Amino acid sequence: MINSGLHEQQAVCSVRNVHHHYGEHQALRGVDLDIRPGRVFALLGPNGSGKTTLFRLLSTLLPIQQGQILIGGFDSARQPLSVREQIGIVFQAPSLDMKLTVDENIACQGALYGIHGTELRQRRDALLEQLDLLDRRGDRCQVLSGGLKRRVELAKGMLHHPRLLLLDEPSTGLDPSARLKLWDAIQEMAGQGIAVLLTTHLLEEADKADEIAIMSQGKLIAEGAPSDLRAEMGEGVITIVANDPARAESILQKALGLTPQRLHHQIRLKVESPEKMVPVLVETLGDEVQSINLGRPSLEDVFITRTGEAFNT
Ligand code: ADP
């Protein structure tokens, strides 16, 4: 057998049948996923879908209740200290000491991991250069913009050369240009062979990842490359707003044999030849129609099709 391609590469992180509950409330209901080296993996889901719970389990901040998480071959339940050496974590809440400089913050992180002297200087210089922070290294963190602070957090998370980088909602609170710059840095890390997992509730952010897992109510409801997930939706998605959605739905079923999806007042159809279908719909529905909208399939369409619900963040 020819050993080629990323699928042959062993996962840095594998999650198997993970469940988690808070008292009576079931937050995760059997999650499985694999994260491979050199890939940016986005965990996308609306608020309350279970992303933070999974993130905290991966970060070893919550004990595993059921299932297994292996990171770098170590079992998080039995070897949490070894797992922590394998992971770099950037939380949403800032972890910087704002009174210290960029260099000092990174040195403090080094002290936690036993990285000192020449090794610290070399690693820190390389990261500061990579993250475009060299000219800010002497600044106190309190004077930095949100985007620069997030990049210092990233430098801290990467200092001990983790194999898996975990980022919790990394773009939250950043302006568009800071987001782009952070994203470039994340992709560069992945280019060096690091596996990156990030959580997000932003559809357009997830679209930039190599792989996505979409979560809803504690389960993964779709997984794959963004382009593959969209391709499953056909060529286009038609959204119809009708005067009486139930009547329009029934006409479409009876006259055209279609099985549309209802979402509140909208009727949605995934179609292979949208340009041919729109005139047919106009003809068939006549005055029932208020508007017909044709769009290229998005990740939101994937979510709606799989769950029957809107992606409310
Ligand atoms: P997300 O990060 O996608 O918003 P969470 O993992 O934070 O999702 O939450 C998943 C579900 O678990 C939600 O219904 C949330 O209300 C619930 N939950 C989260 N943390 C706790 C907690 N500490 N105690 C009780 N319920 C919680």
Tab-separated table of C-alpha atoms and ligand atoms in Angstrom:
chain	number	residue	atom	x	y	z
A	1	MET	CA	0.000	0.000	0.000
A	2	ILE	CA	1.276	3.456	-0.831
A	3	ASN	CA	1.600	5.521	2.309
A	4	SER	CA	0.597	8.956	1.194
A	5	GLY	CA	-1.568	11.838	2.258
A	6	LEU	CA	-2.696	13.284	5.533
A	7	HIS	CA	-5.197	10.554	6.253
A	8	GLU	CA	-2.330	8.168	6.880
A	9	GLN	CA	-0.827	10.516	9.442
A	10	GLN	CA	-1.454	9.566	13.023
A	11	ALA	CA	-3.724	11.864	14.968
A	12	VAL	CA	-2.043	14.023	17.635
A	13	CYS	CA	-5.324	14.059	19.486
A	14	SER	CA	-8.099	11.528	19.439
A	15	VAL	CA	-11.363	11.834	21.303
A	16	ARG	CA	-13.507	8.742	21.693
A	17	ASN	CA	-17.082	8.541	22.887
A	18	VAL	CA	-16.723	11.419	25.331
A	19	HIS	CA	-19.761	12.274	27.428
A	20	HIS	CA	-19.938	14.986	30.060
A	21	HIS	CA	-22.665	16.080	32.401
A	22	TYR	CA	-23.104	18.877	34.911
A	23	GLY	CA	-25.441	17.366	37.465
A	24	GLU	CA	-28.522	16.348	35.513
A	25	HIS	CA	-27.532	18.347	32.455
A	26	GLN	CA	-25.858	16.397	29.659
A	27	ALA	CA	-23.417	18.808	27.959
A	28	LEU	CA	-21.591	16.266	25.736
A	29	ARG	CA	-23.311	13.194	24.340
A	30	GLY	CA	-20.689	10.929	22.767
A	31	VAL	CA	-18.093	12.982	20.898
A	32	ASP	CA	-15.473	11.399	18.601
A	33	LEU	CA	-12.836	13.334	16.704
A	34	ASP	CA	-9.246	13.174	15.458
A	35	ILE	CA	-6.879	16.091	15.024
A	36	ARG	CA	-3.863	15.558	12.786
A	37	PRO	CA	-0.521	17.378	12.707
A	38	GLY	CA	-0.302	20.396	10.443
A	39	ARG	CA	-4.059	20.920	10.368
A	40	VAL	CA	-6.243	23.716	11.702
A	41	PHE	CA	-9.358	22.135	13.146
A	42	ALA	CA	-12.317	24.364	14.038
A	43	LEU	CA	-14.943	23.342	16.531
A	44	LEU	CA	-17.948	25.332	15.398
A	45	GLY	CA	-21.213	25.574	17.254
A	46	PRO	CA	-23.763	28.004	18.593
A	47	ASN	CA	-23.633	29.032	22.252
A	48	GLY	CA	-24.475	26.176	24.562
A	49	SER	CA	-23.523	23.450	22.071
A	50	GLY	CA	-20.695	22.105	24.267
A	51	LYS	CA	-17.546	23.643	22.749
A	52	THR	CA	-16.169	25.021	26.021
A	53	THR	CA	-16.825	21.771	27.834
A	54	LEU	CA	-14.893	19.826	25.196
A	55	PHE	CA	-12.138	22.473	25.223
A	56	ARG	CA	-11.796	22.213	28.990
A	57	LEU	CA	-11.626	18.414	28.799
A	58	LEU	CA	-8.910	18.648	26.120
A	59	SER	CA	-7.045	21.156	28.313
A	60	THR	CA	-7.209	18.719	31.285
A	61	LEU	CA	-9.132	21.338	33.291
A	62	LEU	CA	-12.142	19.070	33.655
A	63	PRO	CA	-11.880	15.404	34.626
A	64	ILE	CA	-13.003	12.864	32.047
A	65	GLN	CA	-16.293	11.338	33.166
A	66	GLN	CA	-16.832	8.952	30.294
A	67	GLY	CA	-14.881	8.127	27.147
A	68	GLN	CA	-11.222	8.644	26.316
A	69	ILE	CA	-8.970	11.475	25.155
A	70	LEU	CA	-5.470	10.630	23.905
A	71	ILE	CA	-3.026	13.457	23.199
A	72	GLY	CA	0.405	12.645	21.805
A	73	GLY	CA	-0.324	9.053	22.771
A	74	PHE	CA	-0.967	9.916	26.447
A	75	ASP	CA	-4.269	9.266	28.147
A	76	SER	CA	-5.647	12.459	29.687
A	77	ALA	CA	-7.382	10.643	32.514
A	78	ARG	CA	-4.298	8.678	33.588
A	79	GLN	CA	-1.353	10.831	32.431
A	80	PRO	CA	-2.562	14.449	32.693
A	81	LEU	CA	0.925	15.839	33.372
A	82	SER	CA	2.336	14.253	30.215
A	83	VAL	CA	-0.680	15.523	28.290
A	84	ARG	CA	-0.024	19.064	29.545
A	85	GLU	CA	3.472	18.956	28.050
A	86	GLN	CA	1.920	18.180	24.693
A	87	ILE	CA	-0.534	21.066	24.642
A	88	GLY	CA	-0.325	24.854	24.407
A	89	ILE	CA	-3.449	26.667	25.522
A	90	VAL	CA	-4.767	30.141	24.797
A	91	PHE	CA	-7.866	30.882	26.845
A	92	GLN	CA	-10.412	33.576	26.145
A	93	ALA	CA	-9.681	35.260	29.452
A	94	PRO	CA	-6.335	37.084	29.309
A	95	SER	CA	-3.540	35.363	31.202
A	96	LEU	CA	-0.932	38.118	30.789
A	97	ASP	CA	0.519	40.106	33.651
A	98	MET	CA	-0.320	43.566	32.335
A	99	LYS	CA	2.343	45.293	34.440
A	100	LEU	CA	5.124	43.187	32.933
A	101	THR	CA	6.657	43.572	29.481
A	102	VAL	CA	6.119	41.157	26.613
A	103	ASP	CA	9.569	39.636	27.215
A	104	GLU	CA	8.911	39.280	30.948
A	105	ASN	CA	5.555	37.611	30.403
A	106	ILE	CA	7.161	35.041	28.133
A	107	ALA	CA	10.001	34.507	30.631
A	108	CYS	CA	7.413	33.784	33.356
A	109	GLN	CA	5.852	31.165	31.120
A	110	GLY	CA	9.348	29.736	30.530
A	111	ALA	CA	9.858	29.450	34.287
A	112	LEU	CA	6.667	27.377	34.565
A	113	TYR	CA	8.006	24.924	32.002
A	114	GLY	CA	11.655	24.949	33.141
A	115	ILE	CA	12.866	26.867	30.071
A	116	HIS	CA	15.686	29.290	30.969
A	117	GLY	CA	18.872	30.932	29.707
A	118	THR	CA	19.919	30.503	26.095
A	119	GLU	CA	17.073	28.143	25.331
A	120	LEU	CA	14.541	30.698	26.556
A	121	ARG	CA	16.171	33.519	24.596
A	122	GLN	CA	16.315	31.517	21.388
A	123	ARG	CA	12.740	30.278	21.588
A	124	ARG	CA	11.410	33.681	22.619
A	125	ASP	CA	13.241	35.516	19.824
A	126	ALA	CA	11.995	33.032	17.237
A	127	LEU	CA	8.400	33.381	18.417
A	128	LEU	CA	8.530	37.166	18.687
A	129	GLU	CA	9.833	37.317	15.146
A	130	GLN	CA	7.269	34.878	13.835
A	131	LEU	CA	4.431	36.749	15.530
A	132	ASP	CA	5.732	40.144	14.457
A	133	LEU	CA	6.261	41.302	18.050
A	134	LEU	CA	10.001	42.018	18.098
A	135	ASP	CA	9.587	45.805	18.219
A	136	ARG	CA	7.097	45.547	21.113
A	137	ARG	CA	9.075	43.178	23.325
A	138	GLY	CA	9.994	45.900	25.863
A	139	ASP	CA	6.450	47.287	26.136
A	140	ARG	CA	4.278	46.618	29.142
A	141	CYS	CA	1.337	44.470	28.069
A	142	GLN	CA	-1.148	47.032	29.392
A	143	VAL	CA	-0.326	49.373	26.489
A	144	LEU	CA	-0.809	46.763	23.753
A	145	SER	CA	-3.895	46.505	21.537
A	146	GLY	CA	-6.207	43.481	21.831
A	147	GLY	CA	-4.673	41.879	18.740
A	148	LEU	CA	-1.100	42.265	20.021
A	149	LYS	CA	-2.076	40.889	23.449
A	150	ARG	CA	-3.605	37.835	21.801
A	151	ARG	CA	-0.364	37.292	19.857
A	152	VAL	CA	1.642	37.476	23.088
A	153	GLU	CA	-0.726	34.845	24.521
A	154	LEU	CA	0.012	32.725	21.464
A	155	ALA	CA	3.774	33.135	21.987
A	156	LYS	CA	3.336	31.977	25.601
A	157	GLY	CA	1.269	28.991	24.513
A	158	MET	CA	3.885	27.959	21.944
A	159	LEU	CA	7.006	28.437	24.087
A	160	HIS	CA	7.342	24.817	25.222
A	161	HIS	CA	6.874	23.545	21.633
A	162	PRO	CA	3.540	21.788	22.079
A	163	ARG	CA	2.259	19.345	19.485
A	164	LEU	CA	-1.318	20.512	19.923
A	165	LEU	CA	-2.336	24.161	20.235
A	166	LEU	CA	-5.761	24.788	21.792
A	167	LEU	CA	-7.364	28.191	21.194
A	168	ASP	CA	-10.654	29.135	22.812
A	169	GLU	CA	-12.569	31.615	20.615
A	170	PRO	CA	-9.302	33.280	19.534
A	171	SER	CA	-10.930	36.027	17.455
A	172	THR	CA	-13.357	37.228	20.098
A	173	GLY	CA	-12.984	40.947	20.729
A	174	LEU	CA	-10.542	41.545	17.871
A	175	ASP	CA	-11.102	43.925	14.991
A	176	PRO	CA	-11.044	42.505	11.436
A	177	SER	CA	-7.414	43.348	10.669
A	178	ALA	CA	-6.213	41.908	14.007
A	179	ARG	CA	-8.256	38.776	13.239
A	180	LEU	CA	-6.570	38.365	9.875
A	181	LYS	CA	-3.132	38.762	11.390
A	182	LEU	CA	-3.881	36.274	14.158
A	183	TRP	CA	-5.237	33.834	11.617
A	184	ASP	CA	-2.028	34.141	9.532
A	185	ALA	CA	-0.033	33.315	12.670
A	186	ILE	CA	-2.243	30.289	13.404
A	187	GLN	CA	-1.828	28.979	9.873
A	188	GLU	CA	1.907	29.475	10.093
A	189	MET	CA	1.998	27.373	13.286
A	190	ALA	CA	0.066	24.641	11.489
A	191	GLY	CA	2.508	24.949	8.564
A	192	GLN	CA	5.260	23.935	10.993
A	193	GLY	CA	3.418	20.719	11.768
A	194	ILE	CA	1.518	21.747	14.926
A	195	ALA	CA	-2.044	20.477	15.229
A	196	VAL	CA	-4.350	23.395	16.036
A	197	LEU	CA	-7.822	23.149	17.526
A	198	LEU	CA	-9.870	26.299	17.899
A	199	THR	CA	-13.404	26.872	19.056
A	200	THR	CA	-15.562	29.423	17.316
A	201	HIS	CA	-19.149	30.492	16.899
A	202	LEU	CA	-18.217	32.474	13.781
A	203	LEU	CA	-19.156	30.701	10.569
A	204	GLU	CA	-16.741	32.696	8.423
A	205	GLU	CA	-13.873	31.876	10.754
A	206	ALA	CA	-14.580	28.148	10.678
A	207	ASP	CA	-14.667	28.347	6.896
A	208	LYS	CA	-10.933	29.120	6.905
A	209	ALA	CA	-9.981	25.964	8.815
A	210	ASP	CA	-8.719	22.781	7.155
A	211	GLU	CA	-11.333	20.729	8.961
A	212	ILE	CA	-14.454	21.556	10.893
A	213	ALA	CA	-16.577	19.716	13.362
A	214	ILE	CA	-19.985	21.286	13.824
A	215	MET	CA	-21.538	20.832	17.267
A	216	SER	CA	-25.143	21.015	18.310
A	217	GLN	CA	-26.517	20.078	21.715
A	218	GLY	CA	-23.436	18.164	22.798
A	219	LYS	CA	-22.971	16.165	19.598
A	220	LEU	CA	-20.934	16.497	16.422
A	221	ILE	CA	-23.466	16.759	13.648
A	222	ALA	CA	-21.063	17.217	10.735
A	223	GLU	CA	-17.340	16.834	10.200
A	224	GLY	CA	-14.999	17.405	7.273
A	225	ALA	CA	-13.289	20.006	5.127
A	226	PRO	CA	-15.455	23.123	4.733
A	227	SER	CA	-15.582	22.678	0.952
A	228	ASP	CA	-16.668	19.026	1.300
A	229	LEU	CA	-19.397	19.943	3.773
A	230	ARG	CA	-20.715	22.635	1.458
A	231	ALA	CA	-20.496	20.313	-1.545
A	232	GLU	CA	-22.926	17.939	0.188
A	233	MET	CA	-25.496	20.691	-0.090
A	234	GLY	CA	-25.595	20.559	-3.901
A	235	GLU	CA	-25.055	23.532	-6.159
A	236	GLY	CA	-27.232	25.988	-4.364
A	237	VAL	CA	-29.716	26.663	-1.618
A	238	ILE	CA	-33.006	28.339	-2.459
A	239	THR	CA	-34.829	30.183	0.283
A	240	ILE	CA	-38.465	31.033	-0.307
A	241	VAL	CA	-40.528	33.419	1.768
A	242	ALA	CA	-44.186	32.644	1.130
A	243	ASN	CA	-47.438	34.241	2.237
A	244	ASP	CA	-48.538	30.951	3.725
A	245	PRO	CA	-45.461	28.733	4.202
A	246	ALA	CA	-47.483	25.600	5.009
A	247	ARG	CA	-49.556	25.952	1.809
A	248	ALA	CA	-46.461	26.665	-0.323
A	249	GLU	CA	-44.693	23.663	1.192
A	250	SER	CA	-47.591	21.418	0.347
A	251	ILE	CA	-47.752	22.741	-3.247
A	252	LEU	CA	-44.035	22.010	-3.702
A	253	GLN	CA	-44.489	18.492	-2.373
A	254	LYS	CA	-47.552	17.682	-4.487
A	255	ALA	CA	-46.692	19.480	-7.738
A	256	LEU	CA	-42.926	18.957	-7.878
A	257	GLY	CA	-42.310	16.025	-5.516
A	258	LEU	CA	-39.868	18.143	-3.499
A	259	THR	CA	-39.168	17.729	0.203
A	260	PRO	CA	-38.380	21.235	1.384
A	261	GLN	CA	-37.249	22.144	4.882
A	262	ARG	CA	-39.231	24.652	6.935
A	263	LEU	CA	-37.416	27.075	9.156
A	264	HIS	CA	-39.852	29.483	10.821
A	265	HIS	CA	-41.439	31.441	7.963
A	266	GLN	CA	-38.885	30.298	5.369
A	267	ILE	CA	-38.880	27.298	3.061
A	268	ARG	CA	-35.474	25.976	2.084
A	269	LEU	CA	-34.488	23.704	-0.771
A	270	LYS	CA	-31.090	22.336	-1.726
A	271	VAL	CA	-30.894	21.913	-5.475
A	272	GLU	CA	-28.491	20.707	-8.157
A	273	SER	CA	-29.446	23.132	-10.948
A	274	PRO	CA	-30.616	26.287	-9.209
A	275	GLU	CA	-30.791	28.383	-12.374
A	276	LYS	CA	-33.284	25.921	-13.854
A	277	MET	CA	-35.233	25.504	-10.642
A	278	VAL	CA	-35.970	29.158	-9.852
A	279	PRO	CA	-38.273	29.740	-12.891
A	280	VAL	CA	-40.077	26.464	-12.140
A	281	LEU	CA	-40.694	27.586	-8.553
A	282	VAL	CA	-41.961	30.978	-9.637
A	283	GLU	CA	-44.318	29.310	-12.108
A	284	THR	CA	-45.547	26.715	-9.631
A	285	LEU	CA	-46.009	28.945	-6.608
A	286	GLY	CA	-47.257	32.038	-8.428
A	287	ASP	CA	-48.702	34.597	-6.039
A	288	GLU	CA	-47.858	32.492	-2.993
A	289	VAL	CA	-44.283	33.784	-3.206
A	290	GLN	CA	-43.037	36.921	-1.517
A	291	SER	CA	-39.383	36.369	-2.378
A	292	ILE	CA	-37.030	33.724	-3.700
A	293	ASN	CA	-33.376	33.899	-2.820
A	294	LEU	CA	-30.665	31.776	-4.363
A	295	GLY	CA	-27.348	31.363	-2.550
A	296	ARG	CA	-24.217	29.239	-2.719
A	297	PRO	CA	-24.262	26.677	0.097
A	298	SER	CA	-22.736	27.946	3.335
A	299	LEU	CA	-21.787	26.244	6.586
A	300	GLU	CA	-24.954	27.744	8.029
A	301	ASP	CA	-26.906	25.755	5.433
A	302	VAL	CA	-25.108	22.608	6.551
A	303	PHE	CA	-26.097	23.340	10.154
A	304	ILE	CA	-29.718	24.094	9.284
A	305	THR	CA	-30.047	21.008	7.113
A	306	ARG	CA	-28.628	18.692	9.776
A	307	THR	CA	-30.424	20.159	12.775
A	308	GLY	CA	-33.558	21.772	11.351
A	309	GLU	CA	-32.670	24.835	13.430
A	310	ALA	CA	-31.152	28.247	12.786
A	311	PHE	CA	-27.543	28.868	13.795
A	312	ASN	CA	-28.152	31.357	16.597
A	313	THR	CA	-24.985	32.481	18.251
B	1	ADP	P1	-20.521	26.449	24.445
B	1	ADP	O1	-19.075	26.645	24.774
B	1	ADP	O2	-20.728	25.839	23.079
B	1	ADP	O3	-21.317	27.697	24.623
B	1	ADP	P2	-20.695	24.973	26.939
B	1	ADP	O4	-19.773	23.806	26.906
B	1	ADP	O5	-20.258	26.185	27.689
B	1	ADP	O6	-21.113	25.361	25.433
B	1	ADP	O7	-22.102	24.524	27.556
B	1	ADP	C1	-22.783	23.362	27.132
B	1	ADP	C2	-23.990	23.210	28.002
B	1	ADP	O8	-23.622	22.914	29.335
B	1	ADP	C3	-24.853	24.459	28.072
B	1	ADP	O9	-26.220	24.045	28.101
B	1	ADP	C4	-24.456	25.100	29.375
B	1	ADP	O10	-25.525	25.839	29.928
B	1	ADP	C5	-24.113	23.897	30.239
B	1	ADP	N1	-23.046	24.204	31.207
B	1	ADP	C6	-21.812	24.653	30.924
B	1	ADP	N2	-21.070	24.795	32.042
B	1	ADP	C7	-21.871	24.424	33.077
B	1	ADP	C8	-21.695	24.345	34.494
B	1	ADP	N3	-20.540	24.651	35.074
B	1	ADP	N4	-22.755	23.926	35.221
B	1	ADP	C9	-23.926	23.588	34.647
B	1	ADP	N5	-24.170	23.624	33.326
B	1	ADP	C10	-23.141	24.046	32.528
